[in-house]
mmCIF file of C-alpha atoms in Angstrom:
data_model
loop_
_atom_site.group_PDB
_atom_site.id
_atom_site.type_symbol
_atom_site.label_atom_id
_atom_site.label_comp_id
_atom_site.label_asym_id
_atom_site.label_seq_id
_atom_site.Cartn_x
_atom_site.Cartn_y
_atom_site.Cartn_z
ATOM 1 C CA MET U 250 -28.982 -11.241 -22.190
ATOM 2 C CA CYS U 251 -28.609 -11.638 -25.690
ATOM 3 C CA ALA U 252 -27.428 -9.009 -28.556
ATOM 4 C CA ASN U 253 -28.139 -9.218 -32.207
ATOM 5 C CA ILE U 254 -26.482 -7.340 -34.990
ATOM 6 C CA TYR U 255 -27.668 -6.558 -38.276
ATOM 7 C CA ASN U 256 -26.390 -4.619 -41.013
ATOM 8 C CA GLY U 257 -28.941 -2.069 -42.081
ATOM 9 C CA GLY U 258 -26.738 -0.765 -45.242
ATOM 10 C CA SER U 259 -23.799 1.444 -44.838
ATOM 11 C CA ILE U 260 -24.548 1.729 -40.955
ATOM 12 C CA TRP U 261 -24.835 -1.087 -38.282
ATOM 13 C CA TYR U 262 -27.354 -0.871 -35.886
ATOM 14 C CA TYR U 263 -27.874 -2.857 -32.719
ATOM 15 C CA SER U 264 -30.879 -4.664 -31.169
ATOM 16 C CA ILE U 265 -30.426 -5.394 -27.384
ATOM 17 C CA TYR U 266 -32.120 -7.284 -25.264
ATOM 18 C CA MET U 267 -30.627 -6.652 -21.864
ATOM 19 C CA LYS U 268 -31.485 -5.680 -18.306
ATOM 20 C CA LYS U 269 -29.829 -2.505 -18.663
ATOM 21 C CA THR U 270 -27.267 -1.157 -21.092
ATOM 22 C CA LEU U 271 -26.634 2.664 -20.903
ATOM 23 C CA LEU U 272 -24.686 4.445 -23.849
ATOM 24 C CA ALA U 273 -21.983 6.988 -22.853
ATOM 25 C CA PRO U 274 -20.968 9.141 -25.888
ATOM 26 C CA SER U 275 -17.516 10.669 -25.014
ATOM 27 C CA LEU U 276 -16.989 14.342 -25.734
ATOM 28 C CA LEU U 277 -13.525 13.609 -26.332
ATOM 29 C CA SER U 278 -14.829 13.128 -30.197
ATOM 30 C CA ALA U 279 -17.068 15.706 -30.310
ATOM 31 C CA ASP U 280 -16.674 18.848 -32.085
ATOM 32 C CA PHE U 281 -15.207 21.265 -29.405
ATOM 33 C CA GLY U 282 -16.260 24.234 -31.307
ATOM 34 C CA GLN U 283 -20.146 23.312 -31.197
ATOM 35 C CA LEU U 284 -20.617 21.709 -28.033
ATOM 36 C CA GLN U 285 -24.210 22.537 -27.270
ATOM 37 C CA GLU U 286 -25.373 21.018 -30.642
ATOM 38 C CA MET U 287 -23.176 17.802 -29.673
ATOM 39 C CA LEU U 288 -24.924 17.466 -26.272
ATOM 40 C CA LYS U 289 -28.170 17.847 -27.895
ATOM 41 C CA ILE U 290 -27.005 15.219 -30.785
ATOM 42 C CA ILE U 291 -26.224 12.774 -27.526
ATOM 43 C CA GLU U 292 -29.670 13.164 -26.213
ATOM 44 C CA MET U 293 -31.120 12.579 -29.724
ATOM 45 C CA ARG U 294 -29.466 9.639 -30.638
ATOM 46 C CA GLY U 295 -29.849 7.497 -27.354
ATOM 47 C CA GLY U 296 -27.002 8.575 -24.860
ATOM 48 C CA SER U 297 -27.892 8.272 -21.093
ATOM 49 C CA VAL U 298 -24.661 9.520 -20.113
ATOM 50 C CA VAL U 299 -22.278 12.119 -21.181
ATOM 51 C CA HIS U 300 -18.498 10.900 -20.750
ATOM 52 C CA ILE U 301 -16.267 13.957 -20.390
ATOM 53 C CA ASP U 302 -12.514 12.731 -20.592
ATOM 54 C CA VAL U 303 -10.415 15.083 -18.622
ATOM 55 C CA MET U 304 -6.352 14.725 -19.510
ATOM 56 C CA ASP U 305 -3.784 16.352 -17.653
ATOM 57 C CA GLY U 306 -0.606 15.993 -20.569
ATOM 58 C CA ARG U 307 1.144 13.865 -17.578
ATOM 59 C CA PHE U 308 -0.890 10.861 -16.829
ATOM 60 C CA VAL U 309 -1.493 10.648 -20.597
ATOM 61 C CA PRO U 310 0.103 12.754 -23.422
ATOM 62 C CA GLU U 311 -2.528 15.423 -24.598
ATOM 63 C CA ILE U 312 -4.631 18.144 -22.614
ATOM 64 C CA THR U 313 -8.419 18.166 -22.994
ATOM 65 C CA TYR U 314 -10.465 20.514 -20.745
ATOM 66 C CA GLY U 315 -11.095 21.380 -17.364
ATOM 67 C CA GLN U 316 -13.355 22.485 -14.668
ATOM 68 C CA PRO U 317 -14.395 26.299 -16.641
ATOM 69 C CA VAL U 318 -15.719 23.857 -19.711
ATOM 70 C CA ILE U 319 -17.661 21.582 -17.659
ATOM 71 C CA ARG U 320 -19.218 24.779 -15.403
ATOM 72 C CA SER U 321 -20.173 26.072 -18.564
ATOM 73 C CA ILE U 322 -21.916 23.191 -20.323
ATOM 74 C CA ARG U 323 -23.627 21.625 -17.192
ATOM 75 C CA PRO U 324 -26.768 23.771 -17.616
ATOM 76 C CA LEU U 325 -26.915 22.508 -21.392
ATOM 77 C CA SER U 326 -28.263 18.400 -20.641
ATOM 78 C CA LYS U 327 -30.079 16.898 -17.783
ATOM 79 C CA LEU U 328 -28.060 13.771 -18.380
ATOM 80 C CA PRO U 329 -25.723 12.836 -16.064
ATOM 81 C CA PHE U 330 -21.892 13.629 -16.419
ATOM 82 C CA ASP U 331 -19.484 11.047 -15.867
ATOM 83 C CA VAL U 332 -16.085 13.163 -15.532
ATOM 84 C CA HIS U 333 -13.360 10.864 -16.149
ATOM 85 C CA LEU U 334 -10.259 12.183 -14.385
ATOM 86 C CA MET U 335 -6.935 10.869 -16.445
ATOM 87 C CA VAL U 336 -4.707 13.054 -14.098
ATOM 88 C CA GLU U 337 -1.909 12.663 -11.776
ATOM 89 C CA HIS U 338 -3.112 13.018 -8.000
ATOM 90 C CA PRO U 339 -6.951 13.439 -8.646
ATOM 91 C CA GLU U 340 -7.147 13.952 -4.838
ATOM 92 C CA ASP U 341 -6.491 17.256 -5.624
ATOM 93 C CA GLN U 342 -9.142 18.011 -7.947
ATOM 94 C CA ILE U 343 -12.462 16.215 -6.530
ATOM 95 C CA ASP U 344 -13.964 19.213 -4.652
ATOM 96 C CA SER U 345 -13.413 21.422 -7.705
ATOM 97 C CA PHE U 346 -15.192 18.834 -10.158
ATOM 98 C CA VAL U 347 -18.158 18.446 -7.920
ATOM 99 C CA ALA U 348 -18.633 22.247 -7.842
ATOM 100 C CA CYS U 349 -18.477 22.594 -11.309
ATOM 101 C CA GLY U 350 -21.230 19.782 -11.974
ATOM 102 C CA ALA U 351 -19.809 16.624 -12.244
ATOM 103 C CA ASP U 352 -22.529 13.894 -11.398
ATOM 104 C CA TRP U 353 -19.755 10.731 -11.343
ATOM 105 C CA ILE U 354 -16.306 11.054 -10.733
ATOM 106 C CA THR U 355 -13.744 8.380 -12.074
ATOM 107 C CA PHE U 356 -10.701 8.365 -11.089
ATOM 108 C CA HIS U 357 -7.638 5.691 -12.102
ATOM 109 C CA PHE U 358 -6.632 3.448 -9.772
ATOM 110 C CA GLU U 359 -2.739 3.923 -11.179
ATOM 111 C CA ASN U 360 -3.050 7.495 -9.900
ATOM 112 C CA THR U 361 -3.424 7.696 -6.287
ATOM 113 C CA VAL U 362 -2.473 5.458 -2.996
ATOM 114 C CA HIS U 363 -5.519 6.292 -0.700
ATOM 115 C CA ILE U 364 -8.358 4.891 -3.203
ATOM 116 C CA HIS U 365 -10.879 4.600 -0.137
ATOM 117 C CA ARG U 366 -10.482 8.116 1.067
ATOM 118 C CA ILE U 367 -11.482 9.533 -2.354
ATOM 119 C CA ILE U 368 -14.350 7.367 -3.217
ATOM 120 C CA GLN U 369 -15.456 8.649 0.683
ATOM 121 C CA ARG U 370 -14.992 11.996 -0.395
ATOM 122 C CA ILE U 371 -17.048 11.549 -3.668
ATOM 123 C CA HIS U 372 -19.758 9.606 -1.544
ATOM 124 C CA ASP U 373 -19.855 12.521 0.949
ATOM 125 C CA ALA U 374 -20.584 14.917 -1.954
ATOM 126 C CA GLY U 375 -23.334 12.993 -2.929
ATOM 127 C CA LYS U 376 -21.558 11.794 -5.951
ATOM 128 C CA LYS U 377 -21.102 8.413 -7.632
ATOM 129 C CA ALA U 378 -17.884 7.088 -7.443
ATOM 130 C CA GLY U 379 -15.903 5.053 -10.444
ATOM 131 C CA ILE U 380 -12.805 3.454 -10.502
ATOM 132 C CA ALA U 381 -10.764 3.096 -14.230
ATOM 133 C CA PHE U 382 -7.776 1.025 -14.894
ATOM 134 C CA VAL U 383 -5.498 0.755 -17.706
ATOM 135 C CA PRO U 384 -4.782 -2.264 -19.632
ATOM 136 C CA SER U 385 -1.917 -3.272 -18.018
ATOM 137 C CA THR U 386 -3.516 -3.698 -14.584
ATOM 138 C CA PRO U 387 -5.261 -6.787 -13.485
ATOM 139 C CA VAL U 388 -8.654 -6.812 -12.388
ATOM 140 C CA SER U 389 -7.290 -8.679 -9.068
ATOM 141 C CA ALA U 390 -5.582 -5.357 -8.283
ATOM 142 C CA LEU U 391 -8.796 -3.872 -7.567
ATOM 143 C CA SER U 392 -9.975 -6.368 -5.232
ATOM 144 C CA GLU U 393 -9.982 -4.267 -1.884
ATOM 145 C CA ILE U 394 -11.792 -1.439 -3.823
ATOM 146 C CA LEU U 395 -14.556 -3.249 -5.612
ATOM 147 C CA PRO U 396 -17.226 -3.378 -2.784
ATOM 148 C CA TYR U 397 -17.291 0.360 -2.149
ATOM 149 C CA VAL U 398 -17.304 1.787 -5.891
ATOM 150 C CA ASP U 399 -20.466 2.541 -8.394
ATOM 151 C CA VAL U 400 -18.559 2.129 -11.413
ATOM 152 C CA VAL U 401 -15.662 0.052 -12.691
ATOM 153 C CA LEU U 402 -14.332 1.087 -15.718
ATOM 154 C CA VAL U 403 -12.567 -1.262 -17.699
ATOM 155 C CA MET U 404 -10.348 0.434 -20.681
ATOM 156 C CA THR U 405 -9.877 -1.610 -23.393
ATOM 157 C CA VAL U 406 -7.192 0.793 -24.953
ATOM 158 C CA ASN U 407 -4.523 2.814 -23.351
ATOM 159 C CA PRO U 408 -5.710 5.895 -22.542
ATOM 160 C CA GLY U 409 -5.185 9.512 -23.870
ATOM 161 C CA PHE U 410 -6.319 9.139 -27.763
ATOM 162 C CA GLY U 411 -9.862 8.949 -29.283
ATOM 163 C CA GLY U 412 -10.187 6.324 -32.264
ATOM 164 C CA GLN U 413 -8.008 3.681 -31.168
ATOM 165 C CA LYS U 414 -8.571 -0.183 -31.970
ATOM 166 C CA ILE U 415 -9.693 -2.321 -28.893
ATOM 167 C CA ILE U 416 -7.208 -4.508 -27.168
ATOM 168 C CA PRO U 417 -9.213 -7.865 -27.311
ATOM 169 C CA SER U 418 -7.605 -9.645 -24.253
ATOM 170 C CA CYS U 419 -9.069 -6.783 -22.402
ATOM 171 C CA VAL U 420 -12.856 -7.903 -23.133
ATOM 172 C CA ARG U 421 -12.291 -10.719 -20.881
ATOM 173 C CA LYS U 422 -11.677 -8.120 -17.667
ATOM 174 C CA ILE U 423 -15.524 -7.362 -18.246
ATOM 175 C CA THR U 424 -16.693 -10.771 -17.665
ATOM 176 C CA GLU U 425 -14.190 -11.489 -14.574
ATOM 177 C CA LEU U 426 -15.636 -8.619 -13.025
ATOM 178 C CA ARG U 427 -19.178 -9.550 -13.770
ATOM 179 C CA GLU U 428 -18.925 -12.870 -11.727
ATOM 180 C CA ILE U 429 -16.911 -11.242 -9.328
ATOM 181 C CA ARG U 430 -20.150 -9.123 -8.844
ATOM 182 C CA GLU U 431 -22.440 -11.941 -8.695
ATOM 183 C CA LYS U 432 -20.591 -14.131 -6.776
ATOM 184 C CA ASN U 433 -20.042 -11.564 -3.710
ATOM 185 C CA GLY U 434 -23.251 -9.643 -4.517
ATOM 186 C CA TYR U 435 -21.581 -6.413 -5.071
ATOM 187 C CA SER U 436 -23.719 -3.726 -7.123
ATOM 188 C CA TYR U 437 -21.529 -1.485 -9.322
ATOM 189 C CA ASP U 438 -21.849 -0.904 -12.853
ATOM 190 C CA ILE U 439 -19.352 -2.213 -15.565
ATOM 191 C CA SER U 440 -18.353 0.354 -17.741
ATOM 192 C CA VAL U 441 -16.144 -0.013 -20.841
ATOM 193 C CA ASP U 442 -14.250 2.402 -22.928
ATOM 194 C CA GLY U 443 -11.980 2.108 -25.810
ATOM 195 C CA GLY U 444 -12.401 0.791 -29.454
ATOM 196 C CA VAL U 445 -16.016 0.378 -29.213
ATOM 197 C CA ASN U 446 -17.707 0.207 -32.848
ATOM 198 C CA ALA U 447 -19.654 -1.811 -35.197
ATOM 199 C CA ASP U 448 -17.204 -4.644 -35.052
ATOM 200 C CA THR U 449 -16.307 -5.262 -31.499
ATOM 201 C CA LEU U 450 -19.707 -4.251 -29.529
ATOM 202 C CA GLN U 451 -20.991 -7.469 -29.924
ATOM 203 C CA SER U 452 -18.040 -8.818 -27.839
ATOM 204 C CA VAL U 453 -18.102 -6.294 -25.066
ATOM 205 C CA LEU U 454 -22.146 -6.648 -25.047
ATOM 206 C CA ASP U 455 -21.482 -10.643 -24.622
ATOM 207 C CA ALA U 456 -19.160 -9.893 -21.822
ATOM 208 C CA GLY U 457 -21.659 -7.888 -19.747
ATOM 209 C CA ALA U 458 -20.804 -4.468 -20.117
ATOM 210 C CA ASP U 459 -23.749 -2.210 -18.354
ATOM 211 C CA ILE U 460 -22.439 1.056 -19.696
ATOM 212 C CA VAL U 461 -20.533 1.289 -23.370
ATOM 213 C CA VAL U 462 -18.522 4.847 -23.883
ATOM 214 C CA SER U 463 -18.376 5.142 -27.341
ATOM 215 C CA GLY U 464 -16.533 8.635 -29.100
ATOM 216 C CA SER U 465 -15.967 8.113 -32.323
ATOM 217 C CA ALA U 466 -17.799 5.417 -33.972
ATOM 218 C CA PHE U 467 -21.089 7.515 -32.427
ATOM 219 C CA PHE U 468 -20.062 11.018 -33.431
ATOM 220 C CA SER U 469 -19.377 9.587 -36.920
ATOM 221 C CA GLY U 470 -22.910 8.015 -37.160
ATOM 222 C CA ALA U 471 -21.383 4.500 -37.532
ATOM 223 C CA LEU U 472 -22.928 3.200 -34.335
ATOM 224 C CA VAL U 473 -26.591 3.978 -33.690
ATOM 225 C CA TRP U 474 -28.272 3.020 -30.458
ATOM 226 C CA PRO U 475 -31.733 1.265 -30.297
ATOM 227 C CA GLY U 476 -34.605 3.434 -29.361
ATOM 228 C CA ALA U 477 -32.714 6.555 -30.674
#
C-alpha cells in the first residue's frame, strides 16, 4: 500500500495505489438546503458511500436529521447510505432506519448492551452492520464483536461536530485493527471519521484505512479524490 501526495496549487491532490480505499463524504458538512445537489457533488467527486450522521442531542450535543429526511433523499442517489447512529439506545431505531433506506447501519459501542443482538438484526434485514467507538474507548473493548461486524468506524475526534482537528493518537487504532484482522482472518473494513483533511489523509492511509469519511475538507473542495 502506498499513497503519494503532491500540491497542485491551492488544492491538494492524492494519488493512491491500494487494494481498495473508499471515500465516504459526510452530509453533516453539506448544505442542508441543497441536499439533492450535494448528493450529485458526492458522486461527481469520487464518493463511493454517503455517510449520514444521525444525532439525537443526548449522546452528542446537537440534533441533525432523521428518518424522514433520509427517506426523502434515498431516491436521489444510487450510492449506499451508511447511517451513523450517534444516538442513545440504537436498538430502538434499527427497524425504522432500515425502512427509510439505510444500506449500512453503524452504531456506537458505548450506547448499548446487547451489541450482538443488534448486529444480528441488521444482518437479518440484509444490511451491513458497523460498530463505531469514541476516542476514549480502546480497541481491546471490541474484541468479542470484531468477528461479526462488516465495518469498524474509528472516531478520530469526539463525535458531534464537523471541522474538528484529528486526535493523532487515535490513528494507531487503525493499525491495531488491521493487525487484528490479518491475524484472525476477519473480514471487516476499517473506516475513519474525524479531522481527515490534506494534512492528515496520509497518516490514515498509511495506517490502513479502507474507508475515509470526510466532511468539511470534501465539501470545501480542499480534498480531491483520484479519478473524480
